[in-house]
mmCIF file of N, CA and C in Angstrom:
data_model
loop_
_atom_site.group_PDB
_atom_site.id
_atom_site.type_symbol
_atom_site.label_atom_id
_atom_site.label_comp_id
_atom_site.label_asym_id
_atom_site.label_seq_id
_atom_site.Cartn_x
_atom_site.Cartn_y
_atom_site.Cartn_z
ATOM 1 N N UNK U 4 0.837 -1.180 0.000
ATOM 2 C CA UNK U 4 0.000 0.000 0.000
ATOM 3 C C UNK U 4 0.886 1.248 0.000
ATOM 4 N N UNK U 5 0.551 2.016 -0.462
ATOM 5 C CA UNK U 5 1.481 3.544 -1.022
ATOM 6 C C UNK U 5 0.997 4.203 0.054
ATOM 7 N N UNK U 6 2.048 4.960 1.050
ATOM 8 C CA UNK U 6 1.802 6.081 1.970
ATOM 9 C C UNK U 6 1.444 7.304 0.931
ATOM 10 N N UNK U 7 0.576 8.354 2.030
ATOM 11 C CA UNK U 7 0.402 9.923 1.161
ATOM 12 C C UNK U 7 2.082 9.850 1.092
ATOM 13 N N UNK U 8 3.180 9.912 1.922
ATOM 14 C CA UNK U 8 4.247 10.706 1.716
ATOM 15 C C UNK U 8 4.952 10.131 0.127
ATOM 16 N N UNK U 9 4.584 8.444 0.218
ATOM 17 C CA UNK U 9 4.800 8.569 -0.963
ATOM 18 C C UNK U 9 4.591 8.690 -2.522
ATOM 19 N N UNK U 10 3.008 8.497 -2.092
ATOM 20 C CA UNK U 10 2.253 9.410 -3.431
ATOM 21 C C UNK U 10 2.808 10.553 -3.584
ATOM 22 N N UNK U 11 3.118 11.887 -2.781
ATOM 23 C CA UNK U 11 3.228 12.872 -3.342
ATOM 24 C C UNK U 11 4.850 12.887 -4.032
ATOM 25 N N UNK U 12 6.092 12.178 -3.311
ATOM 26 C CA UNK U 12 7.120 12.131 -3.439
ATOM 27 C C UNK U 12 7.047 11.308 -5.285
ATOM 28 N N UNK U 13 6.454 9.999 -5.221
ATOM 29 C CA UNK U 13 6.314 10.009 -6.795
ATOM 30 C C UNK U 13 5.576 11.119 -7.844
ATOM 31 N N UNK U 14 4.531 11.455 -7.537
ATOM 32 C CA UNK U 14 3.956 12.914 -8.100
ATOM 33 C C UNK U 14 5.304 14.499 -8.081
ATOM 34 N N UNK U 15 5.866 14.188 -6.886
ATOM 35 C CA UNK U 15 7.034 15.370 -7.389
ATOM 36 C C UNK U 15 7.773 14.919 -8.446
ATOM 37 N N UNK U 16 8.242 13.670 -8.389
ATOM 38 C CA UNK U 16 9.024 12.939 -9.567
ATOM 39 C C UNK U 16 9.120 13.285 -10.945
ATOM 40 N N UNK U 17 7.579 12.764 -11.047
ATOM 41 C CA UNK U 17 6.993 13.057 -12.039
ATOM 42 C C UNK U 17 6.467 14.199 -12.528
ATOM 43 N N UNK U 18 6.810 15.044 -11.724
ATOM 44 C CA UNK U 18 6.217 16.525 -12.258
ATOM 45 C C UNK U 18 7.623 17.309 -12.656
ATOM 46 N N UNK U 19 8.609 16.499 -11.782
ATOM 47 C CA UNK U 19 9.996 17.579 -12.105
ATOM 48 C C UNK U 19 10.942 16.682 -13.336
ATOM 49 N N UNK U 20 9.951 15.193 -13.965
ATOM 50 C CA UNK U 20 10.434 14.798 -15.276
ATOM 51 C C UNK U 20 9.796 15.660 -16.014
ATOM 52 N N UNK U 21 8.454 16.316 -16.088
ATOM 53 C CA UNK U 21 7.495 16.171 -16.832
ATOM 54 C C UNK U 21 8.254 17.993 -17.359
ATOM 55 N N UNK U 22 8.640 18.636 -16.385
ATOM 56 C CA UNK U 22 9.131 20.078 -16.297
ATOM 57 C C UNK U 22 10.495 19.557 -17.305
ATOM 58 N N UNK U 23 11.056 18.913 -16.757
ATOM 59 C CA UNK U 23 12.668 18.577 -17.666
ATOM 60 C C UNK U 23 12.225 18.445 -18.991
ATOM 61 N N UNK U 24 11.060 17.871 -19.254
ATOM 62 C CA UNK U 24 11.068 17.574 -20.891
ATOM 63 C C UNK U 24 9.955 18.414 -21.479
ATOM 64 N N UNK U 25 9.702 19.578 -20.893
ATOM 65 C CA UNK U 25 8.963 20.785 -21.072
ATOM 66 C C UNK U 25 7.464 20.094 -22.074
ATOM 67 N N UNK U 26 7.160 19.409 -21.184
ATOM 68 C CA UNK U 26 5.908 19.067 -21.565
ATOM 69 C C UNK U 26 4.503 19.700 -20.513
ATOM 70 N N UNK U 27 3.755 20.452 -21.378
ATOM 71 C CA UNK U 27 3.168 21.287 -20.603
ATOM 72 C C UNK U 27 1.438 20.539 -20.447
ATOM 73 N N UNK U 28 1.424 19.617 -21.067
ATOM 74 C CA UNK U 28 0.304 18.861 -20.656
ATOM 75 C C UNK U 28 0.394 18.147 -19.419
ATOM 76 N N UNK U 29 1.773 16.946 -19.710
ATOM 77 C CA UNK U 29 1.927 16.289 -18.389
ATOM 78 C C UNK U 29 2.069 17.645 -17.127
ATOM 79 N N UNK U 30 2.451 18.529 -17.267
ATOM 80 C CA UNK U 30 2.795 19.493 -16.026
ATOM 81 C C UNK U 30 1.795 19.765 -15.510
ATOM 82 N N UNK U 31 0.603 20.181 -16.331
ATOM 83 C CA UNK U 31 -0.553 20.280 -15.691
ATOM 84 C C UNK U 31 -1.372 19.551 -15.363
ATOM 85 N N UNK U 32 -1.156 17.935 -15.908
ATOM 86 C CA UNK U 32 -2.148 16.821 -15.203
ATOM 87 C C UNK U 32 -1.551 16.307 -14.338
ATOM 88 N N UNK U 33 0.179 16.114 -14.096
ATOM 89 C CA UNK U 33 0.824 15.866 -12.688
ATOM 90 C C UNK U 33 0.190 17.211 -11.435
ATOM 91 N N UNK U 34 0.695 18.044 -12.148
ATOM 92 C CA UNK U 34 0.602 19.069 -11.273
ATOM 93 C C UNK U 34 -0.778 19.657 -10.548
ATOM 94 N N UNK U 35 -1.925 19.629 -10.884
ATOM 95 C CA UNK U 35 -3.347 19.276 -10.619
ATOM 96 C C UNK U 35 -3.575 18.074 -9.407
ATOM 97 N N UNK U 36 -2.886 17.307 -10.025
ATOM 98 C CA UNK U 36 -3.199 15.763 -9.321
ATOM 99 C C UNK U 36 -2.396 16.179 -7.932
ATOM 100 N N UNK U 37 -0.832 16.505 -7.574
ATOM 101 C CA UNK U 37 -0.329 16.904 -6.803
ATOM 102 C C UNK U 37 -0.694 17.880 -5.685
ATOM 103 N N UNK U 38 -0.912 19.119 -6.493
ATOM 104 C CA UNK U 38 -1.796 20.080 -5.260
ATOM 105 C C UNK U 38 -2.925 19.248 -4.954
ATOM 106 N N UNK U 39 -3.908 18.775 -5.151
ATOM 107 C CA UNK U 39 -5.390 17.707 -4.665
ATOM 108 C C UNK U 39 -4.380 17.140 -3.674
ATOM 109 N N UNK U 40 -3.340 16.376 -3.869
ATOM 110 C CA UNK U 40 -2.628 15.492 -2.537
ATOM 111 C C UNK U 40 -2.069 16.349 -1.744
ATOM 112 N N UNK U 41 -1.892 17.719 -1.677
ATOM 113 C CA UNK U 41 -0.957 18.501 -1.062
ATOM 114 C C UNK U 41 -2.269 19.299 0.237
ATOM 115 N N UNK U 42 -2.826 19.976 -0.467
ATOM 116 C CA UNK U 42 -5.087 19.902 -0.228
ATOM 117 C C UNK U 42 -5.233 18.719 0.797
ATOM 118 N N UNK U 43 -5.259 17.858 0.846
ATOM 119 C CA UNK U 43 -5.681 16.507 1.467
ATOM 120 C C UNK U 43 -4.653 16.048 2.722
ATOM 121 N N UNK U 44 -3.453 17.409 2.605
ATOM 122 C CA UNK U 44 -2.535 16.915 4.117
ATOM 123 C C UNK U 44 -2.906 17.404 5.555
ATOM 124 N N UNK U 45 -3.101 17.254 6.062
ATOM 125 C CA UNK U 45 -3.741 18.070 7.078
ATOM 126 C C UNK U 45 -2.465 19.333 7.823
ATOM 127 N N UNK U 46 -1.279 19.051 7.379
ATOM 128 C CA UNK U 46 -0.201 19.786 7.660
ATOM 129 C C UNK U 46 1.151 19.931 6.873
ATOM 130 N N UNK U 47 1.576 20.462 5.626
ATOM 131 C CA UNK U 47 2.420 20.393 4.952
ATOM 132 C C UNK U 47 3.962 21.018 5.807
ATOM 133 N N UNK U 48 5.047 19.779 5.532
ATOM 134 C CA UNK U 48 5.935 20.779 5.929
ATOM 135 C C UNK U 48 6.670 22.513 5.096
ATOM 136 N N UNK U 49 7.499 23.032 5.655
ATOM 137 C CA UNK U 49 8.050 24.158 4.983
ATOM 138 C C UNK U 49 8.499 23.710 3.398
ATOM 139 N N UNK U 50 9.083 22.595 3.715
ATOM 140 C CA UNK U 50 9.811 21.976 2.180
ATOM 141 C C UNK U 50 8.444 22.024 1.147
ATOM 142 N N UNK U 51 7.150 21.517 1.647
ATOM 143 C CA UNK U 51 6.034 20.486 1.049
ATOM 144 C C UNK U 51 5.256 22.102 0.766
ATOM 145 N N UNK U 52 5.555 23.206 2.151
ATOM 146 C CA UNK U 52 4.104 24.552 1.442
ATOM 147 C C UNK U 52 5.243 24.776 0.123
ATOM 148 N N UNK U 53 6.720 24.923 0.456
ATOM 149 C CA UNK U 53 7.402 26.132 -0.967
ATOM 150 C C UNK U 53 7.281 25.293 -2.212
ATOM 151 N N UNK U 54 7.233 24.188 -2.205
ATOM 152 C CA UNK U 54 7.306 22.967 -3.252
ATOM 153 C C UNK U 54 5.203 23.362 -3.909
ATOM 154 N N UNK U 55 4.785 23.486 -2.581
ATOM 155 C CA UNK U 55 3.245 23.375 -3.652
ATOM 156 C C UNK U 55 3.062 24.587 -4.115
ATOM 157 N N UNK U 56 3.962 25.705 -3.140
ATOM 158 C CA UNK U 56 3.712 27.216 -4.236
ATOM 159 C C UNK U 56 4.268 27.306 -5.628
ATOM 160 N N UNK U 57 5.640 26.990 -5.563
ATOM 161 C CA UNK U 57 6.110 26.351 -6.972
ATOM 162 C C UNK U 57 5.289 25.852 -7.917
ATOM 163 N N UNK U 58 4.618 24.652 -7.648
ATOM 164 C CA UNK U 58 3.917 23.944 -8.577
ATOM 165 C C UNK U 58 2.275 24.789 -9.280
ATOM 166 N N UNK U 59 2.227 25.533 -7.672
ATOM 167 C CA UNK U 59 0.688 26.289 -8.054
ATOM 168 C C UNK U 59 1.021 27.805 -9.043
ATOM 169 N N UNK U 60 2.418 27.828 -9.114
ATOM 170 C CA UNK U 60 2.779 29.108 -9.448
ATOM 171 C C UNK U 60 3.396 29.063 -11.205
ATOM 172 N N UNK U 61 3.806 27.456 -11.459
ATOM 173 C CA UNK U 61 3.838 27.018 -12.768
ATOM 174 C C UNK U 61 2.598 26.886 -13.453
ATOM 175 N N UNK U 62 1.688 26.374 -12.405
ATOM 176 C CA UNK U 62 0.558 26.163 -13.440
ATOM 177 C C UNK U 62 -0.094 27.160 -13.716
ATOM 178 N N UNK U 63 -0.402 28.107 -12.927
ATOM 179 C CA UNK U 63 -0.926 29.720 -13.153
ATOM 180 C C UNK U 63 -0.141 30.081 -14.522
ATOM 181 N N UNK U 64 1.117 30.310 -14.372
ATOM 182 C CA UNK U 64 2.087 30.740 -15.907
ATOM 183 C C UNK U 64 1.471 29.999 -17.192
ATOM 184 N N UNK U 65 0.983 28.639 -17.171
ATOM 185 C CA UNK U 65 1.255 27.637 -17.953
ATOM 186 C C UNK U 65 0.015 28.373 -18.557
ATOM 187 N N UNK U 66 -1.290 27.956 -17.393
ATOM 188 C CA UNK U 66 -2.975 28.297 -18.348
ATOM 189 C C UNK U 66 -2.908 29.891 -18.621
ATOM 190 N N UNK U 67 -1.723 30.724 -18.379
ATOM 191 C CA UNK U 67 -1.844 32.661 -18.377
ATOM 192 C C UNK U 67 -1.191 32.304 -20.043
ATOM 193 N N UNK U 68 -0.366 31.561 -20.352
ATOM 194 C CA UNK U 68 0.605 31.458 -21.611
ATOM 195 C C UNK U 68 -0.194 30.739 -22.158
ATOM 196 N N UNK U 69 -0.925 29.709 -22.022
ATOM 197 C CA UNK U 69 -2.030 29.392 -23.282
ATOM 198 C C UNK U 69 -3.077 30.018 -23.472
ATOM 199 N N UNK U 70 -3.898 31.165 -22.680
ATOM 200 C CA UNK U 70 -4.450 32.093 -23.217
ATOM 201 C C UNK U 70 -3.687 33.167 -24.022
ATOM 202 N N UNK U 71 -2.794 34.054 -23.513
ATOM 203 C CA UNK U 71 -2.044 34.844 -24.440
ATOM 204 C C UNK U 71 -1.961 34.312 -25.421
ATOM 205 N N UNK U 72 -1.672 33.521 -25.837
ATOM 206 C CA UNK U 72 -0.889 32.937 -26.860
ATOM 207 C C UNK U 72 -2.002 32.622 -28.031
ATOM 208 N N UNK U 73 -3.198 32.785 -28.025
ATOM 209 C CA UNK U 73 -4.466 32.654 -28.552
ATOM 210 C C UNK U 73 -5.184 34.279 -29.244
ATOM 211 N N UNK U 74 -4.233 35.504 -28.567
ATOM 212 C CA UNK U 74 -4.845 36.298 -28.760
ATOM 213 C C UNK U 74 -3.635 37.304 -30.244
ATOM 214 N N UNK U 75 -3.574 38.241 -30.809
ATOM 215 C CA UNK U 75 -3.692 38.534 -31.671
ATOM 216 C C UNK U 75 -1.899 39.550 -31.326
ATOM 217 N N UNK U 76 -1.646 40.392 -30.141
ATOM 218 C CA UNK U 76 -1.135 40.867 -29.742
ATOM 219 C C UNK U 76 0.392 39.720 -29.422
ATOM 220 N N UNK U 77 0.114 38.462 -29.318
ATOM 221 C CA UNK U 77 1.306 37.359 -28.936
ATOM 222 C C UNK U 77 1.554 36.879 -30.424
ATOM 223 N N UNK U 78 0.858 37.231 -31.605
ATOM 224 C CA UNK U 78 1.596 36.890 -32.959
ATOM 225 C C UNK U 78 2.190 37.893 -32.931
ATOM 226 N N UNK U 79 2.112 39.175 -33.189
ATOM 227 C CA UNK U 79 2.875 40.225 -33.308
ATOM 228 C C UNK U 79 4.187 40.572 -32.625
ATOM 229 N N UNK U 80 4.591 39.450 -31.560
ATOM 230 C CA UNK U 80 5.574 39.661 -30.706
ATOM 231 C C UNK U 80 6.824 39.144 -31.731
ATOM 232 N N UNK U 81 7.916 39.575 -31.235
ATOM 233 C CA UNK U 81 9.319 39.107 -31.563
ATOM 234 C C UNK U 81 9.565 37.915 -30.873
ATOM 235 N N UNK U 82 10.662 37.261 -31.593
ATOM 236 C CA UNK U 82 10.543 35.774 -30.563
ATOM 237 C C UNK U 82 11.245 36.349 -29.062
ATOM 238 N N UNK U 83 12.252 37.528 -29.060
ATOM 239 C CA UNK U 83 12.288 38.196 -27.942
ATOM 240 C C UNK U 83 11.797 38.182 -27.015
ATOM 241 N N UNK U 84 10.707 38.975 -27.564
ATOM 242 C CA UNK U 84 9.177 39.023 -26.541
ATOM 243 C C UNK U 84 8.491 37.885 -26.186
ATOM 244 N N UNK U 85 8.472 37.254 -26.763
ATOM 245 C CA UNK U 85 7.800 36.332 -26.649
ATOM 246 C C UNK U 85 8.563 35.158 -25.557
ATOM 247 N N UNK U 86 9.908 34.789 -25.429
ATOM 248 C CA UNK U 86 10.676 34.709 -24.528
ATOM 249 C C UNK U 86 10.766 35.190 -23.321
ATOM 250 N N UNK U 87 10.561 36.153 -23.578
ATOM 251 C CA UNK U 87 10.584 37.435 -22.110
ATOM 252 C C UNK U 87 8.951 37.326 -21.495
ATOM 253 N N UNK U 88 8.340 37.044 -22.201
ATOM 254 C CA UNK U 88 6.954 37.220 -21.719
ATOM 255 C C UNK U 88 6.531 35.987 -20.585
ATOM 256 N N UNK U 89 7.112 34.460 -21.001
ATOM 257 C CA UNK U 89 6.589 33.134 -20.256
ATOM 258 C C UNK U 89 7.458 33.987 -18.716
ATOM 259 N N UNK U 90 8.994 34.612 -18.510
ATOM 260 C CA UNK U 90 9.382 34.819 -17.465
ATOM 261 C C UNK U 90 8.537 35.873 -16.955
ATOM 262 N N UNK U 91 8.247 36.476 -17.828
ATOM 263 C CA UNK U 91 7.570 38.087 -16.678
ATOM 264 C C UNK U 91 6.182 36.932 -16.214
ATOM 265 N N UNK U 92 5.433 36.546 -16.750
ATOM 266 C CA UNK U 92 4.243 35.865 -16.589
ATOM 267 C C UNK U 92 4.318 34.879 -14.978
ATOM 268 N N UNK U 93 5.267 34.312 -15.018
ATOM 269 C CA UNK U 93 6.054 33.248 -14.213
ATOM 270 C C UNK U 93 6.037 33.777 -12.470
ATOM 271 N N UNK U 94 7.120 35.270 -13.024
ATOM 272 C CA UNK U 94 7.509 36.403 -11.689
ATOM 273 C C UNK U 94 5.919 36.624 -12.035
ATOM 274 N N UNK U 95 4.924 37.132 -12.112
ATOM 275 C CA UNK U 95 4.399 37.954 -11.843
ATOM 276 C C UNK U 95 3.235 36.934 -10.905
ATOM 277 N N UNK U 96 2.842 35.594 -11.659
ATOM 278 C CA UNK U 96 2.114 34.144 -10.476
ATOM 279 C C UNK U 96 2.872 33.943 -9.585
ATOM 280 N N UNK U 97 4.511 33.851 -9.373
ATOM 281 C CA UNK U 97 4.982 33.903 -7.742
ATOM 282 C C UNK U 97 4.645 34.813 -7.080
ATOM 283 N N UNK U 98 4.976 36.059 -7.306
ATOM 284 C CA UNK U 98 4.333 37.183 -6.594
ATOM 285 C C UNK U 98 3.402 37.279 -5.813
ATOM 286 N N UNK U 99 2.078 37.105 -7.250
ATOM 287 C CA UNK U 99 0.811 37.492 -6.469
ATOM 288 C C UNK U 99 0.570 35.784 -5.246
ATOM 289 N N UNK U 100 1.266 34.658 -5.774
ATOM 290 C CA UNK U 100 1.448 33.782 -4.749
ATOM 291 C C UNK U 100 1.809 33.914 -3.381
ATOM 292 N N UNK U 101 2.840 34.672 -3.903
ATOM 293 C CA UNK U 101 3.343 35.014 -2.275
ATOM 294 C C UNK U 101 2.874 36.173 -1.405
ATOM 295 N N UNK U 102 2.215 36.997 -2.380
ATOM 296 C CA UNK U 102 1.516 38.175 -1.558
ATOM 297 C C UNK U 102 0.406 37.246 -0.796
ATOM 298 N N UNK U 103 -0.334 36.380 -1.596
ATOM 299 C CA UNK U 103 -1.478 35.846 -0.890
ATOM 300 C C UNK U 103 -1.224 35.063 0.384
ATOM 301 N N UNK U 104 -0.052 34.318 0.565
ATOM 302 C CA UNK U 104 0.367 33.860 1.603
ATOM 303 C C UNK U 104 0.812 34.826 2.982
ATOM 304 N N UNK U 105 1.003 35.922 2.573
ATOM 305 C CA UNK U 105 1.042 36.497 3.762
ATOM 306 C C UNK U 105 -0.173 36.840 4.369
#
């Protein structure tokens, strides 16, 4: 029988393969599945809250960059911009992450 500690420890696994091979589907169906197990602890440690802000703070970037990316203003970008944009997007879901935590 699989402990929670180690459901989530395979779910990090697999979310920090799924990040290595910049696959943004698996990121968001690991990563979904993960916060629900992270949700369901009755006490996360320090390692387990910065690890689920991380993950909650990729996936915010991920669904903010597949809307942009739909609209008319993200063809017109330089690949520059368009580079620069997934990081500003990224900083700007840690942020408001971490503002909310205080």
């Amino acid at each position: 029988m699989i402990t929670k500690n180690q459901r989530i420890e395979t779910l990090r696994d697999a979310f920090a393969k799924a990040a290595t091979a910049n696959d943004p589907e698996a990121l968001q169906l690991v990563g979904r599945e993960l916060l629900a197990e992270y949700d369901q602890q009755p006490k996360l440690s320090k390692l387990h809250q910065d690890h689920r802000t991380i993950v909650e703070g990729m996936l915010v970037t991920l669904m903010s960059m597949a809307e942009l990316q739909k609209g008319d203003a993200y063809a017109s970008m330089t690949p520059e911009q368009r580079e620069r944009l997934q990081l500003d997007v990224g900083l700007m879901a840690m942020d408001m992450l971490l503002k909310k935590k205080q």
